[in-house]
PDB file of C-alpha atoms in Angstrom:
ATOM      1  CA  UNK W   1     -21.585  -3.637  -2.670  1.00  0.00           C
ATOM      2  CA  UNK W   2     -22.788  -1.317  -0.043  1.00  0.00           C
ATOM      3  CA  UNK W   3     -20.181  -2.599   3.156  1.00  0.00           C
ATOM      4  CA  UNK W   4     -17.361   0.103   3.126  1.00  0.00           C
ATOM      5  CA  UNK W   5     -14.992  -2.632   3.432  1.00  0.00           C
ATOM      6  CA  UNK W   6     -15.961  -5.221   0.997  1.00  0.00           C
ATOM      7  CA  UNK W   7     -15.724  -2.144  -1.262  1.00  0.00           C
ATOM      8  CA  UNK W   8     -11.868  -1.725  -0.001  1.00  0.00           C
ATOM      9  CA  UNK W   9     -11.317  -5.444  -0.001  1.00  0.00           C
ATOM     10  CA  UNK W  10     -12.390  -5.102  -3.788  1.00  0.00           C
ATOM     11  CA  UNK W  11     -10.121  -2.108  -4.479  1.00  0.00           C
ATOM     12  CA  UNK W  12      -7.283  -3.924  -2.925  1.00  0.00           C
ATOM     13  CA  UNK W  13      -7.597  -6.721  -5.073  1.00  0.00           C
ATOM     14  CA  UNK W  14      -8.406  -5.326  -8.115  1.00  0.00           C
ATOM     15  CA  UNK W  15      -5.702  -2.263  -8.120  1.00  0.00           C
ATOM     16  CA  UNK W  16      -2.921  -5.238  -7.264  1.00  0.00           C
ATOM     17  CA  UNK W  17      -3.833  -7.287 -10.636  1.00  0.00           C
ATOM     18  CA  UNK W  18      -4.045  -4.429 -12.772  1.00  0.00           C
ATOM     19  CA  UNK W  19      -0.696  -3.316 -11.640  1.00  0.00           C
ATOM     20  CA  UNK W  20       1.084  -7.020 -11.789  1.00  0.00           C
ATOM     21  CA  UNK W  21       2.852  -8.380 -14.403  1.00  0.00           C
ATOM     22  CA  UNK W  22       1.861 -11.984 -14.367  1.00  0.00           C
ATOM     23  CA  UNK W  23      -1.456 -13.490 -12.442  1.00  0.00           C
ATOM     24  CA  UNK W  24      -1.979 -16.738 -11.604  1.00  0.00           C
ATOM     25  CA  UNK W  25      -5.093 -17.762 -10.334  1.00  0.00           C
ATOM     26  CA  UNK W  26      -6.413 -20.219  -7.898  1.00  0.00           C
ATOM     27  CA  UNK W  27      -9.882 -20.704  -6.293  1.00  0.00           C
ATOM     28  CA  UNK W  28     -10.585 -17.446  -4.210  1.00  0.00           C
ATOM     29  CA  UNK W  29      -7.093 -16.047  -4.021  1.00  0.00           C
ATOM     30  CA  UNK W  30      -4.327 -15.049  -6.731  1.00  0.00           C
ATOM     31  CA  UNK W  31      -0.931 -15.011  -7.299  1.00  0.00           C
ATOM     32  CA  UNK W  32       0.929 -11.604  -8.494  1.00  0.00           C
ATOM     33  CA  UNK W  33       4.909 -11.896 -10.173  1.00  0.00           C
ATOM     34  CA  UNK W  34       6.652  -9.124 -11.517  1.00  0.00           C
ATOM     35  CA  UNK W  35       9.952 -10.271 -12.465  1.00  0.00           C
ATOM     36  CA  UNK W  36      11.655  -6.626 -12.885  1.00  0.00           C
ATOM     37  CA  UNK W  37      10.653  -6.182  -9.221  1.00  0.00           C
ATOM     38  CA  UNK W  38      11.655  -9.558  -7.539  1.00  0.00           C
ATOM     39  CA  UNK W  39      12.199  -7.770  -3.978  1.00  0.00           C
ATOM     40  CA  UNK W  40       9.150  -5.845  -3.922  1.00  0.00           C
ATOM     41  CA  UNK W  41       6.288  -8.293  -1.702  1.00  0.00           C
ATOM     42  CA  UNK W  42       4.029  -6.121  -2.769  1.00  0.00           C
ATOM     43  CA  UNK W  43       4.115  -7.186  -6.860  1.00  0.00           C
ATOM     44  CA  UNK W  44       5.470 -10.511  -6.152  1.00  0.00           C
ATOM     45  CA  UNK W  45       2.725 -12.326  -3.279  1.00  0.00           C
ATOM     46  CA  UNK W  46      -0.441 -14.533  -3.237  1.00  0.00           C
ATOM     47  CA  UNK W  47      -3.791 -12.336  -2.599  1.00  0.00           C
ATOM     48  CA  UNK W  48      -6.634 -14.193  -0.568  1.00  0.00           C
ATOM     49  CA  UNK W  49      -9.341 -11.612  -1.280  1.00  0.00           C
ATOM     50  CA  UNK W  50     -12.555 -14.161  -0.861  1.00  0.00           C
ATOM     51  CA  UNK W  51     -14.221 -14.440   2.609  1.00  0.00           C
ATOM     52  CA  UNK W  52     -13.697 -18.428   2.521  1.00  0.00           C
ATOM     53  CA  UNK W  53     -10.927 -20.503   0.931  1.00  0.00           C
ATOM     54  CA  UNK W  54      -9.190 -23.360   2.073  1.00  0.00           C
ATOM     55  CA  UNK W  55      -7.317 -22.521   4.483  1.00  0.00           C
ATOM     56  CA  UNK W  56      -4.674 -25.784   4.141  1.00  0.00           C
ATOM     57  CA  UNK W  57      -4.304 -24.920   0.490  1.00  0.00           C
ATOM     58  CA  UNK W  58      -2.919 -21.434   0.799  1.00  0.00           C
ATOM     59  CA  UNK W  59       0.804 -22.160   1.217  1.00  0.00           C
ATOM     60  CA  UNK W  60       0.940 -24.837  -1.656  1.00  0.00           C
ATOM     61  CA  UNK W  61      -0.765 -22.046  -3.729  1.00  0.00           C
ATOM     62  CA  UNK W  62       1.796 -19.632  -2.598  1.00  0.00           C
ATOM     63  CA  UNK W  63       4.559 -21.772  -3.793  1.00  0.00           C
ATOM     64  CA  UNK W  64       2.642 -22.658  -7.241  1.00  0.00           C
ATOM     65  CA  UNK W  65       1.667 -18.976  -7.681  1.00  0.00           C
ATOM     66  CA  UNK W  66       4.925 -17.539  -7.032  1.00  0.00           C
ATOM     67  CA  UNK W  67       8.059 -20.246  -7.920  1.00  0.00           C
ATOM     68  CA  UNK W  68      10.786 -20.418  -6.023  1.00  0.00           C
ATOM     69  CA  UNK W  69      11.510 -17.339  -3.793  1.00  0.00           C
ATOM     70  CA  UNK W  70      13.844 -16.252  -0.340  1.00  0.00           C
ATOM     71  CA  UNK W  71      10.583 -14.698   1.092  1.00  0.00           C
ATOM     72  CA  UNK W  72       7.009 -15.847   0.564  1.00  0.00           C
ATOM     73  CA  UNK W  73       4.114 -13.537   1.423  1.00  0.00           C
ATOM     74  CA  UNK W  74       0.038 -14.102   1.575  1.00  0.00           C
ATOM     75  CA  UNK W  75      -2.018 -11.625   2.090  1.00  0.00           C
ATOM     76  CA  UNK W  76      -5.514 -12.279   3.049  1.00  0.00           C
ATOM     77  CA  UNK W  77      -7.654  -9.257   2.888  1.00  0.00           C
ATOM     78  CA  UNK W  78     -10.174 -10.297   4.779  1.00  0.00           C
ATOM     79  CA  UNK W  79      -9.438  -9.688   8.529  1.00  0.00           C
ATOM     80  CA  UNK W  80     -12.005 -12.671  10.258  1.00  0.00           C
ATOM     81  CA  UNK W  81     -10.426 -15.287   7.496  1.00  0.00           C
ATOM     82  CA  UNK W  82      -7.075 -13.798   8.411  1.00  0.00           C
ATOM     83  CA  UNK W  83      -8.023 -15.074  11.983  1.00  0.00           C
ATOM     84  CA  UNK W  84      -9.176 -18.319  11.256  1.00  0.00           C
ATOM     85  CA  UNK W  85      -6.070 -19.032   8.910  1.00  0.00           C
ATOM     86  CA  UNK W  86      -3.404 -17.908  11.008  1.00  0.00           C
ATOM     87  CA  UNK W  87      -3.307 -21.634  13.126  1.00  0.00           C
ATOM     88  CA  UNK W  88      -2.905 -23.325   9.655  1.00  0.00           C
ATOM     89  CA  UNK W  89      -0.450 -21.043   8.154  1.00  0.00           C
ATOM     90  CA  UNK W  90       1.676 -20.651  11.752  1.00  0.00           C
ATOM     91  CA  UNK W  91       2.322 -24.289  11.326  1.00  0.00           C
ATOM     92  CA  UNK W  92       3.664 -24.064   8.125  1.00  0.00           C
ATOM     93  CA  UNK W  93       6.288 -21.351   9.003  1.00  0.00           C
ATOM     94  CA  UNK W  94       4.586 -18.340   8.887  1.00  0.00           C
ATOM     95  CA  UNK W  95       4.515 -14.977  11.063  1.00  0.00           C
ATOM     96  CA  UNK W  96       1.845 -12.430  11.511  1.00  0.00           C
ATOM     97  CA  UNK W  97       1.567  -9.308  10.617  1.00  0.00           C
ATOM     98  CA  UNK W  98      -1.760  -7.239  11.331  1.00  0.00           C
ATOM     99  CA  UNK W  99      -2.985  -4.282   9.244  1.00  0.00           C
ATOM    100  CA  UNK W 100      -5.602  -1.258  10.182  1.00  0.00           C
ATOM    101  CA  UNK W 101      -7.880  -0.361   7.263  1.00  0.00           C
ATOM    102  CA  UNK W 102      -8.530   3.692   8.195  1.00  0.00           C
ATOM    103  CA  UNK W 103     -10.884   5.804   6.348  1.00  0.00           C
ATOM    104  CA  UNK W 104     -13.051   8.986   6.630  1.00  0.00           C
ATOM    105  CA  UNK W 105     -15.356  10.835   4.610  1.00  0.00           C
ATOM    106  CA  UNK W 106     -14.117  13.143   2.354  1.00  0.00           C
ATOM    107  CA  UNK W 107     -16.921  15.525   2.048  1.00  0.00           C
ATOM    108  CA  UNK W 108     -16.326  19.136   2.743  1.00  0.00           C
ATOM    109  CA  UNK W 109     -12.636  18.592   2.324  1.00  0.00           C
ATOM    110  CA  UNK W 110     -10.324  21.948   0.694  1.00  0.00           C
ATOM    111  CA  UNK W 111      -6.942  22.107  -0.153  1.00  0.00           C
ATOM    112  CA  UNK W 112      -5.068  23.479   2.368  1.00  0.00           C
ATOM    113  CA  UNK W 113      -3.077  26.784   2.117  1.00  0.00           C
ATOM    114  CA  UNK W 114       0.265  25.085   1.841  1.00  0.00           C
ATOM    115  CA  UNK W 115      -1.034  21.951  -0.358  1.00  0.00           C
ATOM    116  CA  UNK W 116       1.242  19.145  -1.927  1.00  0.00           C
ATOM    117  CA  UNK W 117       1.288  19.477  -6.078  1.00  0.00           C
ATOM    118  CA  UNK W 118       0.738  16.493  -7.945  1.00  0.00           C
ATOM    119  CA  UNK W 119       4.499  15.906 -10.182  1.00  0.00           C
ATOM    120  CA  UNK W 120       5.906  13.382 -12.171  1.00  0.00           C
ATOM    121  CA  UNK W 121       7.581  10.337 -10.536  1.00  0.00           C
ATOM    122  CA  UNK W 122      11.400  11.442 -11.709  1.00  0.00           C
ATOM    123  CA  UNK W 123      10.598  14.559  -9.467  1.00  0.00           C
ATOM    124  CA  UNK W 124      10.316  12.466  -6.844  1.00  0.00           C
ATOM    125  CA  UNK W 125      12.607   9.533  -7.174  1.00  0.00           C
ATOM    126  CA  UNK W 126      15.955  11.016  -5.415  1.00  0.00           C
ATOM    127  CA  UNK W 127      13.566  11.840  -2.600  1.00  0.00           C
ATOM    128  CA  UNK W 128      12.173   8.753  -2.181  1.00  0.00           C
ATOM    129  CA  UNK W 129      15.419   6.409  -3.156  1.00  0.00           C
ATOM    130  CA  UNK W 130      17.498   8.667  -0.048  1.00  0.00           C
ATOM    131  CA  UNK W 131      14.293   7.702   2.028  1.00  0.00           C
ATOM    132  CA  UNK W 132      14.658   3.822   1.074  1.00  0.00           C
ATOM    133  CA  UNK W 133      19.000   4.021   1.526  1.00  0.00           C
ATOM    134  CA  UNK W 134      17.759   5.243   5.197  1.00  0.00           C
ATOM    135  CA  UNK W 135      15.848   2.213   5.816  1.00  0.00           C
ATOM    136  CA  UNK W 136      17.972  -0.294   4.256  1.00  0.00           C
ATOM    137  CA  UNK W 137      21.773  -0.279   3.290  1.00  0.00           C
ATOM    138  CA  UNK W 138      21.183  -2.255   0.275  1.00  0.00           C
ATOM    139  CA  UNK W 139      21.066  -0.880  -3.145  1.00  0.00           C
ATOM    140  CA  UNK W 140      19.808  -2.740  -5.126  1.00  0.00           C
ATOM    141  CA  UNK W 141      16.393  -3.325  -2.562  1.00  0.00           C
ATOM    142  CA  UNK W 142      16.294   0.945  -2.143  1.00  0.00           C
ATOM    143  CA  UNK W 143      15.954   0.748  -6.187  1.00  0.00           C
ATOM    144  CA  UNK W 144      13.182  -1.873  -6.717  1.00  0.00           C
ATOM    145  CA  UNK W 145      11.060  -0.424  -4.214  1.00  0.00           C
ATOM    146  CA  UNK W 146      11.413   3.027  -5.654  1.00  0.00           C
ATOM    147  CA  UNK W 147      11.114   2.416  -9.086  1.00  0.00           C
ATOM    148  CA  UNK W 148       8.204   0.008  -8.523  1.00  0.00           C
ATOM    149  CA  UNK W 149       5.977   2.998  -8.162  1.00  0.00           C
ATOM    150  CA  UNK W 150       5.523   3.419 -12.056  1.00  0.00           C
ATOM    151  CA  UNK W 151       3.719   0.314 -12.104  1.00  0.00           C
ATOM    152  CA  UNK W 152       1.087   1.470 -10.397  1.00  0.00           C
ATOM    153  CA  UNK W 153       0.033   3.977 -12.674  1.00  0.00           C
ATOM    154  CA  UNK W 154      -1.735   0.837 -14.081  1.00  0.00           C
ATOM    155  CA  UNK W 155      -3.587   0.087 -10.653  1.00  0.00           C
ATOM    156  CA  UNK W 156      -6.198   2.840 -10.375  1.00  0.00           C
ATOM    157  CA  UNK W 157      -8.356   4.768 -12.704  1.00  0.00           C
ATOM    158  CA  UNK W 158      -6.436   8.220 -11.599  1.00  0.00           C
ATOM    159  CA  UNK W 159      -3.039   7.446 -10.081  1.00  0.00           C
ATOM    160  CA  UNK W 160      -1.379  10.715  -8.661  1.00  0.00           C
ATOM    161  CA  UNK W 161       2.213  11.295  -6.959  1.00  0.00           C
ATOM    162  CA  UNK W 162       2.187  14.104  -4.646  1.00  0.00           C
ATOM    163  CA  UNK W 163       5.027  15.738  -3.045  1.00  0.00           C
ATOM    164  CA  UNK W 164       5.047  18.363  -0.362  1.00  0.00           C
ATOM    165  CA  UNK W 165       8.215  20.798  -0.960  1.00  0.00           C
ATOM    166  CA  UNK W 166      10.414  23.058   1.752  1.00  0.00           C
ATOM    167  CA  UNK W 167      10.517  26.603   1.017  1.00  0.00           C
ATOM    168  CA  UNK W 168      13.372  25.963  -1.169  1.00  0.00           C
ATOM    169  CA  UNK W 169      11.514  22.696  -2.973  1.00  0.00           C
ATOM    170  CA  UNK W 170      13.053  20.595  -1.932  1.00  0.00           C
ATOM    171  CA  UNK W 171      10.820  17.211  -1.426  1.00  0.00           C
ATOM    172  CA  UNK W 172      10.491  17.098   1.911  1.00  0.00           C
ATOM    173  CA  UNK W 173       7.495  14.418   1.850  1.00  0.00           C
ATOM    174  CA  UNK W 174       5.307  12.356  -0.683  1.00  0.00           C
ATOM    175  CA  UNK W 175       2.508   9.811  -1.027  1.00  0.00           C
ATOM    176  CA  UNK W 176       0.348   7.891  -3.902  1.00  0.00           C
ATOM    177  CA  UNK W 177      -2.940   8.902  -4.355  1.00  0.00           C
ATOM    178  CA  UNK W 178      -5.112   6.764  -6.244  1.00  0.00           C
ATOM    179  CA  UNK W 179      -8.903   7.374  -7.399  1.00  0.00           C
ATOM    180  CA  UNK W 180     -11.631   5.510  -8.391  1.00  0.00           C
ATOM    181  CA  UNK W 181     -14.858   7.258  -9.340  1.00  0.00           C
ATOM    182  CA  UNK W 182     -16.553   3.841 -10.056  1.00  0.00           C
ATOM    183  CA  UNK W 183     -15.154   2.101  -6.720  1.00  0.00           C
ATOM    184  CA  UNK W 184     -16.247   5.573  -4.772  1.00  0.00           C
ATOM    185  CA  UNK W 185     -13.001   5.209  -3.267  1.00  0.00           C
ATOM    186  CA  UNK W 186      -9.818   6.852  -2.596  1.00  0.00           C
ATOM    187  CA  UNK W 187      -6.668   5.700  -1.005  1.00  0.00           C
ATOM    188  CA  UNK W 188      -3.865   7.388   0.715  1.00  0.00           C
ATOM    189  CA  UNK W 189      -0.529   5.168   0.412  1.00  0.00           C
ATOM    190  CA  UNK W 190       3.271   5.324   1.271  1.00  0.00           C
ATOM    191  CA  UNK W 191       3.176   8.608   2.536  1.00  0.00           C
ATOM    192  CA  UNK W 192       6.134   9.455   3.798  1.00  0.00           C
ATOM    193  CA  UNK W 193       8.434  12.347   5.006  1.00  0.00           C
ATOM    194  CA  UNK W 194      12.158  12.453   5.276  1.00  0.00           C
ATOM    195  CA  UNK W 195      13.271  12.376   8.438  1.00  0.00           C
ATOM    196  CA  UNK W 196      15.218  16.175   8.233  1.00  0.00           C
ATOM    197  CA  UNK W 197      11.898  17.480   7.665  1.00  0.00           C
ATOM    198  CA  UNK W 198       9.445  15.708  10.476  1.00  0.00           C
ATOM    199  CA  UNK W 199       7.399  17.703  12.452  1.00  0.00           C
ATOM    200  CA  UNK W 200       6.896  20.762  10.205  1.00  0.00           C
ATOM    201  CA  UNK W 201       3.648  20.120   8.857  1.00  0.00           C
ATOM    202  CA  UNK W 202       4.174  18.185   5.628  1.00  0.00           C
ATOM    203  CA  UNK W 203       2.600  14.840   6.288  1.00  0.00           C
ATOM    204  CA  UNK W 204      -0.613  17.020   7.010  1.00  0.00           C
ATOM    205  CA  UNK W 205      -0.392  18.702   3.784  1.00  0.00           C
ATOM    206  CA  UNK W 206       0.046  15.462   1.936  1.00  0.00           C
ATOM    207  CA  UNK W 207      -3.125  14.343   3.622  1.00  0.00           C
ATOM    208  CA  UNK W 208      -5.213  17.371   3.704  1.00  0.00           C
ATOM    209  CA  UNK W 209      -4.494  17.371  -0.403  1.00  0.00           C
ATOM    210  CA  UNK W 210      -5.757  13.842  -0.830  1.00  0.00           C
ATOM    211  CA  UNK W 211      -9.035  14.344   0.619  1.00  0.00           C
ATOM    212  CA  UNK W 212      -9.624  17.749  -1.542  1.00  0.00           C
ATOM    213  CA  UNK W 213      -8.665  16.232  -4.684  1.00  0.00           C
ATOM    214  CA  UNK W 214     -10.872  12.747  -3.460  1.00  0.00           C
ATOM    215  CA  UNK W 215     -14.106  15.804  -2.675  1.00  0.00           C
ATOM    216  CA  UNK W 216     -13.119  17.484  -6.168  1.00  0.00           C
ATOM    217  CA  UNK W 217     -13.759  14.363  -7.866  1.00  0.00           C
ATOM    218  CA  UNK W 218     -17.174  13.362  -6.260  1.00  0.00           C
ATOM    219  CA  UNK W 219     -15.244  10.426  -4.375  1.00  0.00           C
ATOM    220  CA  UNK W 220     -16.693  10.043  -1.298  1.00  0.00           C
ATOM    221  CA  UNK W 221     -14.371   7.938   0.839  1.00  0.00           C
ATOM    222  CA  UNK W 222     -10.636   7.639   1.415  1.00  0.00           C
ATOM    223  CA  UNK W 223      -8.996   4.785   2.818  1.00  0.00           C
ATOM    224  CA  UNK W 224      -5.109   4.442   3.727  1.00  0.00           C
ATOM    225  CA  UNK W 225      -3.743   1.004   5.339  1.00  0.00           C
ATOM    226  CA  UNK W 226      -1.696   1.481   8.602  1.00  0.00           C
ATOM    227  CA  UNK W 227       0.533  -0.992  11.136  1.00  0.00           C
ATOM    228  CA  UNK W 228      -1.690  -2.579  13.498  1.00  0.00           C
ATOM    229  CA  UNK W 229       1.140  -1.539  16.252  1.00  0.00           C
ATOM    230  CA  UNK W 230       2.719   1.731  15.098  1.00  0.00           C
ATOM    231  CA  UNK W 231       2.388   5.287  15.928  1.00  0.00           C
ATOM    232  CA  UNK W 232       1.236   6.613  12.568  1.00  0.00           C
ATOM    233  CA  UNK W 233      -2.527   4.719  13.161  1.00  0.00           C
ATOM    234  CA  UNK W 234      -2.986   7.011  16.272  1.00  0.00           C
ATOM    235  CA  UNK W 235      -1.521   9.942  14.243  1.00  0.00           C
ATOM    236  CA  UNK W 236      -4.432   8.993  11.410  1.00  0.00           C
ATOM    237  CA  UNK W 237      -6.849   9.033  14.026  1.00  0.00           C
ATOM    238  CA  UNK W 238      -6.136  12.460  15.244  1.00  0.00           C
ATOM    239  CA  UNK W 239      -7.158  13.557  11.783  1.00  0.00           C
ATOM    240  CA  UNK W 240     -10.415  12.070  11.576  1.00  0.00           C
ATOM    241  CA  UNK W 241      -9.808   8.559  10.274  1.00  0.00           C
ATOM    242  CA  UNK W 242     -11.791   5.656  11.754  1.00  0.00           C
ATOM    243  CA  UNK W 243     -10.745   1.875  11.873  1.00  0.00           C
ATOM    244  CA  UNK W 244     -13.323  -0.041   9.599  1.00  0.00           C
ATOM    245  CA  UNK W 245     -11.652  -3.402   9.513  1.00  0.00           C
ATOM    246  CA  UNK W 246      -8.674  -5.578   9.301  1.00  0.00           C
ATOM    247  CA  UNK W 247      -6.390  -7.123   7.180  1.00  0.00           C
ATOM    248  CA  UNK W 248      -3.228  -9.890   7.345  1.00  0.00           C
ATOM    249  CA  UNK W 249      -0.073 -10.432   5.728  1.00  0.00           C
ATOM    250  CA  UNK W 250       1.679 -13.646   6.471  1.00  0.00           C
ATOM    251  CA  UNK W 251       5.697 -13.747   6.032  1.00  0.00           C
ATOM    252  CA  UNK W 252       7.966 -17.026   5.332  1.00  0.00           C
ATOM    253  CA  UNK W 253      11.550 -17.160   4.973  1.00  0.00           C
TER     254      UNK W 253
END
């Protein structure tokens, strides 16, 4: 699989069932359920990663795959199906959301002089729960889609939490990094800083610490996904990362 992004299309879909709880499959696309996680989309959606499927099929498989749910949500990793289903799913309810795959080449890549430090998730958590509270008021959503990170220790070959501290330690930001020797990929994912301590540099050590660790172990690519309309693809692109594709998620309820 030579195509860059057949190769992330491939990641995607395998690092999502090694992580889920439950899979069931259909005929080019899966369903992932984890029932400790309910309000996490990511661990609870269906997964079109197949160039062609049947388009009219996809949100009967949704409700198969997934039971009975307040929000349904179908990914289809492939961004020219994602255009040629969006009609058919519009109809049934759906809305559109469009994804940027960014990557870059991760050779000659060094840790930076202030570089993040790969910890364990508890040093993290607080960080990342006040992060969640800030987005949402409700508690019990901020907690799912904090604690859901442990689950993807199960997603990659080498799944790493990194966390850029203040000069005090504080966390100030952190991302995933996951790598795959065999895939020859790396990806970037949730990285995030709090919003007291924007602007100071930490998002670029987060970054800048992927890629070295990516070069260190003879990965050559890393990939992150960004919003197809938000400021942080523009700030990926300052730092050398190149669109290479699309991808789709479509939301019900």
């Amino acid at each position: 699989m030579s195509d860059p992004l057949e190769r992330v299309v491939a990641f995607r879909a395998a690092f999502a069932r090694r992580q889920a709880a439950e899979v069931v499959d259909f005929s080019g696309a899966f369903a992932v359920r984890d029932p400790e996680f309910p309000l996490s989309q990511e661990h609870n959606q269906l997964i079109v990663a197949a160039a062609d499927v049947d388009a009219a099929a996809l949100s009967g498989w949704a409700l198969r795959g997934l039971g009975d749910r307040r929000q349904y949500r179908i990914a289809v990793l492939d961004g020219v199906l994602g255009e040629r289903v969006a009609p058919v799913l519009a109809a049934e309810g759906y809305e559109r959301e469009s994804e940027v795959v960014l990557a870059r080449a991760t050779a000659g890549c060094m840790l930076p002089e202030r570089a993040a430090q790969a910890v364990e998730l508890a040093e993290m958590r607080e960080a990342v729960f006040r992060q969640q509270m800030e987005w949402s008021p409700d508690e019990e959503l901020a907690r799912q889609l904090t604690d859901r990170r442990r689950v993807r220790l199960r997603g990659a070959e080498t799944v790493l939490f990194l966390a850029a501290r203040t000069a005090e330690g504080e966390v100030a930001a952190c991302a995933d990094l996951y790598l795959d020797s065999r895939a020859g990929l790396a990806q970037v994912e949730d990285l995030v800083t709090a919003t007291a301590h924007r602007g100071q540099g930490h998002g670029d050590a987060l970054l800048a610490t992927g890629l070295a660790l990516a070069a260190d172990a003879g990965i050559p690519q890393l990939f992150l996904i960004a919003d197809g309309n938000d400021w942080p693809r523009e700030w990926y692109g300052r730092r050398g990362f190149a669109e290479i594709g699309r991808s789709h998620s479509f939301l019900k309820g």
